[in-house]
CSV table of C-alpha atoms in Angstrom, one decimal:
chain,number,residue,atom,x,y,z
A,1,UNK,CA,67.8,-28.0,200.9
A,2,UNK,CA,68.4,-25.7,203.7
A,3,UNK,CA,71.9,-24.2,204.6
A,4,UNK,CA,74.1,-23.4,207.5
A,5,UNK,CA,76.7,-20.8,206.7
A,6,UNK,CA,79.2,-19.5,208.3
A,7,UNK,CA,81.6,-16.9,206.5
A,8,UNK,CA,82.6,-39.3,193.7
A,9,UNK,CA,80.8,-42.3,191.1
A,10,UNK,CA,84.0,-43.8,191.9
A,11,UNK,CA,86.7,-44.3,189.7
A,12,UNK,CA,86.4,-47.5,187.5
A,13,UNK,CA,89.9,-48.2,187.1
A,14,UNK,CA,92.1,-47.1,190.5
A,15,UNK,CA,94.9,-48.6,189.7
A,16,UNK,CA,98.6,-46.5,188.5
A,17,UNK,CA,99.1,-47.2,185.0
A,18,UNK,CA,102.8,-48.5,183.4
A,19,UNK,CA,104.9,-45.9,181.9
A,20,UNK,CA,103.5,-45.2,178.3
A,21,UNK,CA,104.4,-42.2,176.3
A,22,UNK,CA,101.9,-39.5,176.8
A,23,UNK,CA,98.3,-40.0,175.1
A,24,UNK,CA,96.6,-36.7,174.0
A,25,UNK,CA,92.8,-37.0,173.5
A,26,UNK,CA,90.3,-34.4,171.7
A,27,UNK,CA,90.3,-31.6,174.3
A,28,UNK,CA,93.2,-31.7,175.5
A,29,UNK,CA,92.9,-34.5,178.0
A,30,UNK,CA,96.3,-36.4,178.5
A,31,UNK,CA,98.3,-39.0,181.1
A,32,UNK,CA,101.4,-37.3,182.3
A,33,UNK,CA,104.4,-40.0,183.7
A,34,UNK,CA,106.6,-38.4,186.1
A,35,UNK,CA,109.6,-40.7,187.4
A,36,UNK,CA,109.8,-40.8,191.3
A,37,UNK,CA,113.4,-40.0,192.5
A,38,UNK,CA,115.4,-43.0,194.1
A,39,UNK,CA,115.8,-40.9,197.1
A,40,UNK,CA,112.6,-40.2,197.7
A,41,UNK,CA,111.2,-41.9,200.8
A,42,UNK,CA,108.3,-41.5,203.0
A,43,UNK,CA,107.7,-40.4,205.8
A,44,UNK,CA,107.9,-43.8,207.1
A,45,UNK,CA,111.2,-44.0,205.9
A,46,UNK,CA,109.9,-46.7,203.4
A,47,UNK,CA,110.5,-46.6,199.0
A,48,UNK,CA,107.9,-46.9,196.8
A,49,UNK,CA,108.2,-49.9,194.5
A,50,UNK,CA,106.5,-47.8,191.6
A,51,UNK,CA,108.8,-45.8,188.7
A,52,UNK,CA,106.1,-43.4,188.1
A,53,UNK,CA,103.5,-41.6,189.6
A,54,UNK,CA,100.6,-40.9,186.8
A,55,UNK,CA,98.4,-37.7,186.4
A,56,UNK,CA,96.2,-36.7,183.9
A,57,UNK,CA,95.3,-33.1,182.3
A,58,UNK,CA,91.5,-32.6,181.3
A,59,UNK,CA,90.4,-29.4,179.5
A,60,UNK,CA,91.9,-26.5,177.4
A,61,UNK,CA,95.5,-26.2,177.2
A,62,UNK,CA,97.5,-23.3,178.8
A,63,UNK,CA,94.4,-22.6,180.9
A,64,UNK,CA,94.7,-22.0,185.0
A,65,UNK,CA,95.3,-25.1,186.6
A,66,UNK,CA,92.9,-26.5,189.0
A,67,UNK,CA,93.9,-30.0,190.8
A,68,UNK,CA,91.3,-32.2,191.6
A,69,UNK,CA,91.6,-35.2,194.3
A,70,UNK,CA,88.6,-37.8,195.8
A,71,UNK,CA,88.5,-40.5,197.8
A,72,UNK,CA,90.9,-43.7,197.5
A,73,UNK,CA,89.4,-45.6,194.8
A,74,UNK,CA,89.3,-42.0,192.9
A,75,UNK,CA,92.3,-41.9,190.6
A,76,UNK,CA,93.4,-39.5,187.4
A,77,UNK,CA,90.0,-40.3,185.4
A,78,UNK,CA,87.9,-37.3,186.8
A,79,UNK,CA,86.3,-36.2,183.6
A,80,UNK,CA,84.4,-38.3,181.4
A,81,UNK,CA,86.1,-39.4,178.3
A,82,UNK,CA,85.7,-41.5,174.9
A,83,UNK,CA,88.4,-43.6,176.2
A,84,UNK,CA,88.3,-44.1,179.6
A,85,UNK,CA,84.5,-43.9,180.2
A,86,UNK,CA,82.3,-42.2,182.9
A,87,UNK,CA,84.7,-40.4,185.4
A,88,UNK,CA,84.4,-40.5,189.0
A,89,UNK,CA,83.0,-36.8,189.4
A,90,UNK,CA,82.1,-35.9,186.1
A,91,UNK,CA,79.2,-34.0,187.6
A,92,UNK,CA,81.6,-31.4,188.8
A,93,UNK,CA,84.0,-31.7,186.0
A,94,UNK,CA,83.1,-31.3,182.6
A,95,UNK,CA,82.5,-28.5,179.9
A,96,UNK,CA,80.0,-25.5,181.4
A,97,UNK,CA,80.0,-27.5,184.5
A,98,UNK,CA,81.2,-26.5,187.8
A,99,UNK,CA,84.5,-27.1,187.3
A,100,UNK,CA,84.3,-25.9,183.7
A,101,UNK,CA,87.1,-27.4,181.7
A,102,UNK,CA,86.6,-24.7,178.9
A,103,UNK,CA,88.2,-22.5,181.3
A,104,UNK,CA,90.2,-24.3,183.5
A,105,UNK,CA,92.9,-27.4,182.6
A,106,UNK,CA,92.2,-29.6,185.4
A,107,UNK,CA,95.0,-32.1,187.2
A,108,UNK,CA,93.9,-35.1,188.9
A,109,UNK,CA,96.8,-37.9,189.5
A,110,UNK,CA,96.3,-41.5,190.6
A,111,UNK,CA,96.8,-42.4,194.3
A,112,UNK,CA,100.1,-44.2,195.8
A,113,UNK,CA,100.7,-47.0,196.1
A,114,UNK,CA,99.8,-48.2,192.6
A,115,UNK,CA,97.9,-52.1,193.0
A,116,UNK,CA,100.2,-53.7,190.6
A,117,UNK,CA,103.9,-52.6,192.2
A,118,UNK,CA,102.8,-53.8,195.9
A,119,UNK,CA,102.8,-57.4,197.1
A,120,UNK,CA,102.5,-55.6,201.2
A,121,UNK,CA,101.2,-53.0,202.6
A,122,UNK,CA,103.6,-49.3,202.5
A,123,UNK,CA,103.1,-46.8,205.4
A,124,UNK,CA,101.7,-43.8,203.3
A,125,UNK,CA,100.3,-40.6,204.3
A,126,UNK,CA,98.7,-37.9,203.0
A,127,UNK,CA,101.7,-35.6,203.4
A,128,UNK,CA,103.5,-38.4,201.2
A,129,UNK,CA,100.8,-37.9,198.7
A,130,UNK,CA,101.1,-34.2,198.5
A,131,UNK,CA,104.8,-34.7,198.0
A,132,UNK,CA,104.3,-36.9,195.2
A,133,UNK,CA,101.5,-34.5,193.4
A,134,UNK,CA,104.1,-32.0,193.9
A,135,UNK,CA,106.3,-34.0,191.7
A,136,UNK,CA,104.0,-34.0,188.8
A,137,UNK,CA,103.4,-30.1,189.3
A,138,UNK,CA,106.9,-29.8,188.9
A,139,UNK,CA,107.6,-31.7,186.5
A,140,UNK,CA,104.9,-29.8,184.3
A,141,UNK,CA,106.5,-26.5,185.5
A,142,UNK,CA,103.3,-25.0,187.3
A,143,UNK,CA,104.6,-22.6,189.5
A,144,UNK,CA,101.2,-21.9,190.9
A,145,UNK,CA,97.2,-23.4,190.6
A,146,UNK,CA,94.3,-21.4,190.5
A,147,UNK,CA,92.8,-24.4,192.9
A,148,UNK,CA,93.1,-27.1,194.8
A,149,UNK,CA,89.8,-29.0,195.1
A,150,UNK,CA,89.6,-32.2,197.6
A,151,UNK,CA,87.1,-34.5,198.4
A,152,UNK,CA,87.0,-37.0,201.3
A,153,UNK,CA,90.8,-38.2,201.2
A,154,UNK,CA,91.4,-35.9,198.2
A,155,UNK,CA,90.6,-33.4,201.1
A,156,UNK,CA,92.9,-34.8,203.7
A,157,UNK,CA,95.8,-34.5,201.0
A,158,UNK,CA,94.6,-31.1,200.1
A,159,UNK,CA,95.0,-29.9,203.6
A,160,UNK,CA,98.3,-31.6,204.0
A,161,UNK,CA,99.2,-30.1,200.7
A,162,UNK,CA,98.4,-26.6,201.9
A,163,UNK,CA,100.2,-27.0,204.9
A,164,UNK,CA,103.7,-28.5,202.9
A,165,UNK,CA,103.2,-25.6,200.4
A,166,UNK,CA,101.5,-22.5,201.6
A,167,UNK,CA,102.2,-20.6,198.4
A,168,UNK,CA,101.4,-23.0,195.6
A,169,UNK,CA,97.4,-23.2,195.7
A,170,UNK,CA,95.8,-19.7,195.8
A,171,UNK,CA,93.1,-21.5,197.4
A,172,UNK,CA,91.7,-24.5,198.6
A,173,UNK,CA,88.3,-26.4,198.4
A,174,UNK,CA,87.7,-29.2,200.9
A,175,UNK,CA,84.6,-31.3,200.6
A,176,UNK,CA,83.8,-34.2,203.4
A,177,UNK,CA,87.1,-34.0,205.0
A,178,UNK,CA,88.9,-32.7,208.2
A,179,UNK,CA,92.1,-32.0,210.4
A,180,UNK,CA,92.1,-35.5,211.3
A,181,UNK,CA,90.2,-38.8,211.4
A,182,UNK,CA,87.5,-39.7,214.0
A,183,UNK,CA,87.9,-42.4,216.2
A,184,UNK,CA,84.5,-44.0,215.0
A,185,UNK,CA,85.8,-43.8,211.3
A,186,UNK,CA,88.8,-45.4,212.5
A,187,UNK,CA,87.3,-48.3,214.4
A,188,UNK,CA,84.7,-49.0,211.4
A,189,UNK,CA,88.0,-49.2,209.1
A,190,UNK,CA,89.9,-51.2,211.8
A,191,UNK,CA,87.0,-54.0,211.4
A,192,UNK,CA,87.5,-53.7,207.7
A,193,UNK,CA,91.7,-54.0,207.8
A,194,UNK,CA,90.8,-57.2,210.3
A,195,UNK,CA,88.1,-58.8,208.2
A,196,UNK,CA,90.9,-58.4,205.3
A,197,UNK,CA,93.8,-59.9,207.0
A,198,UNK,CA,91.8,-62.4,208.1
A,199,UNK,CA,90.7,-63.6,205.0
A,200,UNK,CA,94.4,-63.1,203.6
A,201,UNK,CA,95.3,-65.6,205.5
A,202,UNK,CA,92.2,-68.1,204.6
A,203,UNK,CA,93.5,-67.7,201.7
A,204,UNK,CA,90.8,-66.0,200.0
A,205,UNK,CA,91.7,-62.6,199.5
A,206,UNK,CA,89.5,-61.1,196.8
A,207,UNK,CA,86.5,-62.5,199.1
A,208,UNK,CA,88.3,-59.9,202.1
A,209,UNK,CA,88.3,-57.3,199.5
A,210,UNK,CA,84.2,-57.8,198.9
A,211,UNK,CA,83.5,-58.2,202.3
A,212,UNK,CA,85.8,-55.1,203.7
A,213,UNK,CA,84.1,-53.2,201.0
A,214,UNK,CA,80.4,-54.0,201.6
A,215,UNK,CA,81.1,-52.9,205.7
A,216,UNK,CA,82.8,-49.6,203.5
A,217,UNK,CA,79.4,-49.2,202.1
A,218,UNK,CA,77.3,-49.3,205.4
A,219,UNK,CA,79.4,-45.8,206.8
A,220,UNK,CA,79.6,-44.0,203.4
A,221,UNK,CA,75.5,-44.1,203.6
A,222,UNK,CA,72.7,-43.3,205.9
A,223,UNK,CA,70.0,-45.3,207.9
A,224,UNK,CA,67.9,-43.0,206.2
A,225,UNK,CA,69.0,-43.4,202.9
A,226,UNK,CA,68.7,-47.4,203.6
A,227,UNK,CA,65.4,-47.2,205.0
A,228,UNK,CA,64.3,-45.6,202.0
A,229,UNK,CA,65.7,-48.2,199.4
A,230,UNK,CA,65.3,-51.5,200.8
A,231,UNK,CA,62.2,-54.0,202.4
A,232,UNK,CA,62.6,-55.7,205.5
A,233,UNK,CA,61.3,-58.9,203.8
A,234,UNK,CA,62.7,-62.1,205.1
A,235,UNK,CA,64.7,-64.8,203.7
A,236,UNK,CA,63.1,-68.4,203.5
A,237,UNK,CA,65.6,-69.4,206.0
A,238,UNK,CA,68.3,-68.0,208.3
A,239,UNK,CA,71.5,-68.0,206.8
A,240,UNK,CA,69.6,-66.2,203.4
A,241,UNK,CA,70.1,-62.5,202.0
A,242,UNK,CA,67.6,-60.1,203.2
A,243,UNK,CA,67.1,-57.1,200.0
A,244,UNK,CA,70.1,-54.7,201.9
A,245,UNK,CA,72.2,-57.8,202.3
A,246,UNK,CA,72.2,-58.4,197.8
A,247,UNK,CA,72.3,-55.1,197.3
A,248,UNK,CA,76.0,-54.9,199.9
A,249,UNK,CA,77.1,-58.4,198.3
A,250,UNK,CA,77.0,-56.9,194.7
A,251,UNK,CA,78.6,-53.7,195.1
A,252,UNK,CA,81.4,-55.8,197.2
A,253,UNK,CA,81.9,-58.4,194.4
A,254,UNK,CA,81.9,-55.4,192.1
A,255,UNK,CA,84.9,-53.5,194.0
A,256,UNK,CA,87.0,-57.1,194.0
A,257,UNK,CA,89.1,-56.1,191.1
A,258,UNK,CA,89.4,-53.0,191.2
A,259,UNK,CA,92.2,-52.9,194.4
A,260,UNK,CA,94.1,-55.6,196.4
A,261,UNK,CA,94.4,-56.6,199.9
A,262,UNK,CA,98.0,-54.6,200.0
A,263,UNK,CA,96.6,-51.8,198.7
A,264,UNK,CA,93.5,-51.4,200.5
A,265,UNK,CA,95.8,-52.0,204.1
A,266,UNK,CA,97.6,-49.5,202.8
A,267,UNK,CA,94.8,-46.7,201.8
A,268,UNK,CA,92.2,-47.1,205.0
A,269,UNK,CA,95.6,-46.8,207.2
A,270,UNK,CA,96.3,-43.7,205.5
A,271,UNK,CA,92.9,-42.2,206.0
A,272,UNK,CA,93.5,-42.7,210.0
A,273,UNK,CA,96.8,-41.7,210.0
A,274,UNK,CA,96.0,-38.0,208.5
A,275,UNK,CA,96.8,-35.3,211.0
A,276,UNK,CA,97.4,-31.8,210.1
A,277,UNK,CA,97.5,-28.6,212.6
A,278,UNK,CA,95.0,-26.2,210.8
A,279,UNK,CA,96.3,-23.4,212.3
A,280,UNK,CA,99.6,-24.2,210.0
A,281,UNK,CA,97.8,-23.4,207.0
A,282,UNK,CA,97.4,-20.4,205.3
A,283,UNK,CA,95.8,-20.5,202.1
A,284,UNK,CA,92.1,-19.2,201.4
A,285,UNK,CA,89.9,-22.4,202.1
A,286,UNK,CA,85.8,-23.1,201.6
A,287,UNK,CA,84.6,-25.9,203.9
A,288,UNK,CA,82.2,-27.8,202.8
A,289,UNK,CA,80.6,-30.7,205.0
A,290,UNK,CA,77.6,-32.6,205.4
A,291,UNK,CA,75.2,-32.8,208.8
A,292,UNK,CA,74.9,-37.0,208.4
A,293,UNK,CA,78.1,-37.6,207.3
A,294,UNK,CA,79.1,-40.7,209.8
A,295,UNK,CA,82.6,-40.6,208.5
A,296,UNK,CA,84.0,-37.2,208.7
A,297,UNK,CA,81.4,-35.3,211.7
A,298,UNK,CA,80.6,-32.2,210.9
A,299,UNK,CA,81.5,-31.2,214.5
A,300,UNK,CA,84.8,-32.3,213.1
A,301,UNK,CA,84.6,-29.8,210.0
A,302,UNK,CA,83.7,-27.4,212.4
A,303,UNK,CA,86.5,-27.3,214.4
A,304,UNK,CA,88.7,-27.4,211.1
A,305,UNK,CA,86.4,-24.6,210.5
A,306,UNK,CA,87.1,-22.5,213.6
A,307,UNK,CA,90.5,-23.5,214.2
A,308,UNK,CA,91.7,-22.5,210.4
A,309,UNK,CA,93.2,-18.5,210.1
A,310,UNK,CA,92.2,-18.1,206.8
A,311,UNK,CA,88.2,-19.5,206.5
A,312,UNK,CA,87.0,-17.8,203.7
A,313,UNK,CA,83.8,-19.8,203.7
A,314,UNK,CA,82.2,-22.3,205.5
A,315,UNK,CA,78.9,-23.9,204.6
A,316,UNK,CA,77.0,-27.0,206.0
A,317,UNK,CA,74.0,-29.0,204.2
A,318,UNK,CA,71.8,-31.9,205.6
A,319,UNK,CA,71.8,-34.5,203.1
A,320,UNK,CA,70.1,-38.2,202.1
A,321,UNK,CA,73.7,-39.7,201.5
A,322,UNK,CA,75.9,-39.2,204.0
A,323,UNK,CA,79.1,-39.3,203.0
A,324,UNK,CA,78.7,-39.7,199.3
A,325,UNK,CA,76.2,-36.7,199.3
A,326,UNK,CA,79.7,-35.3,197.5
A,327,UNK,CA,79.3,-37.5,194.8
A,328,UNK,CA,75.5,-37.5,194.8
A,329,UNK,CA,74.6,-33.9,195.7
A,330,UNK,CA,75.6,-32.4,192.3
A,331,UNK,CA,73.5,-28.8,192.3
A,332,UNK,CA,74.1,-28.1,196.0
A,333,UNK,CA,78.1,-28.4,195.4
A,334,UNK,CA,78.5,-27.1,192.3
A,335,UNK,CA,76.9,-24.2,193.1
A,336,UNK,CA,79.8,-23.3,195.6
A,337,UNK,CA,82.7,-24.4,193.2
A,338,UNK,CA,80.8,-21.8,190.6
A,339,UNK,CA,80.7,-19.1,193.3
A,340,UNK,CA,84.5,-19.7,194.1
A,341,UNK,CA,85.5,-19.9,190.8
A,342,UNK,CA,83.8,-17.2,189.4
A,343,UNK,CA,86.7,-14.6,189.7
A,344,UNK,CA,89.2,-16.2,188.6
A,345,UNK,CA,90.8,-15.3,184.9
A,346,UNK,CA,90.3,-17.9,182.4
């Protein structure tokens, strides 16, 4: 893979979980409940109708702390575990890996709104979401993380994070996100929010949730990528599946339970709604961004890029997978988390 420099597996189980007393697993790996305030609102003026907001700790205890977000369906279960199963970027998290939790405890929390507290959509954003992570930092007295690593949405928060509180990430590592979301992103995820209301009110919603998700799955990929996989053959008739179509229809039926109409409004809204001013931030960040990403343009990282006063690093990679090729293109990524974490004292 060639580079241009200049300077997530998704999670099986996205949903917030009910308060429990803390769980402590062999190495370390634990669910931390932290109460949300009554007062706190967001910025849409709008309560949560959640007690809690759930992280979880992976890796060695009293080591430097290094938070780790992902995309919307990505939730507290980053590392791979012999309870909760394969996490959804285990290939960046795990002992010796990138991320190596033998030096570092990692933090990764689950998303608001939780699936189970929210019968309508909520008006979330990603400074909401960096408010509420900032609840659980609190709460576990970390005054300061060695790193705050985003991916895709987890990058939007991170930025939003950095520009809420300049002096509480020593730096930050955004994968497949920007400043803002692109007007084709947000038309692709309009069509989704429309399909989804739509079927709402057919009264089939977990069918909206398949079909939303399968369109999802055409912009996450490439025509490449697709061209590669699948046969043109035709069905007997019109009307049938061609090979693309049963591949989209399974991975749809697949996502149905794992989120609900209200909460999917209430993610893909959030994703267009992200706007930071890059200038506004300060802390150290790596860019990382992918040339057929459809999603998040890398003209778009590059303007995060040029526009950000403290760049430390900026590199750019073609990749098969669009973008996923965070989740898929393990070597390539890992090699700059190693390179940025390779000074810091464990």
């Amino acid at each position: 893979m060639t580079l241009a420099e200049t300077s997530l597996l998704e999670d099986p189980d996205c949903r917030i979980a009910t308060a429990k007393p803390a769980v402590r697993e062999r190495g370390g790996a634990r669910d931390v409940i932290v109460p949300i305030p009554a007062d706190f609102r967001l910025a849409s003026g709008e309560r949560l109708n959640q007690p809690n907001i759930v992280g979880r700790l992976h890796g060695r205890i009293g080591a430097p702390v290094v938070v780790v977000a992902g995309g919307i369906s990505a939730g507290r279960f980053v590392h791979r575990t012999e309870t909760n199963g394969l996490g959804w970027w285990s290939g960046a998290v795990s002992v010796r890996g990138p991320i190596d939790l033998s030096r570092f405890q990692v933090l990764a929390v689950d998303f608001a709104p939780g699936a189970e507290f929210l019968e309508t959509p909520v008006t979330i954003t990603t400074h909401d979401q960096a408010r509420l992570l900032a609840l659980v930092l609190t709460h576990l007295k970390i005054e300061r993380v060695s790193a705050f690593v985003g991916c895709s949405y987890g990058g939007m928060v991170g930025l939003a994070f950095a520009e809420l509180f300049p002096d509480w990430a020593e730096q930050l590592i955004v994968v497949s996100a920007a400043h803002r979301a692109h007007p084709q992103a947000t038309a692709w995820r309009g069509i989704q929010r429309r399909i989804l209301q739509f079927a709402v009110a057919a009264g089939h919603p977990e069918e909206g949730v398949a079909l939303a998700r399968e369109l999802a799955m055409t912009t996450y990929r490439t025509a490449e990528e697709f061209h590669d996989r699948f046969e043109t053959t035709a069905p007997q008739a019109a009307g049938g599946a061609y090979p693309v179509c049963d591949y989209l229809t399974a991975r749809g039926q697949a996502y149905r339970t794992h989120t609900t109409p209200a909460r999917w409004l209430s993610m893909s809204d959030s994703l267009d709604r992200h706007s930071v001013t890059p200038e506004a931030i300060t802390t150290p960040v790596t860019l990382i961004g992918f040339t057929s990403d459809r999603l998040v343009p890398i003209d778009d990282i590059r303007e995060l890029a040029a526009r950000l006063p403290t760049l430390w690093r900026f590199v750019e990679a073609p990749s098969l997978y669009g973008h996923d090729a965070f989740l898929k293109e393990d070597a390539f990524v890992g090699d700059i988390l190693r390179a940025a974490f390779k000074d810091i004292k464990a």
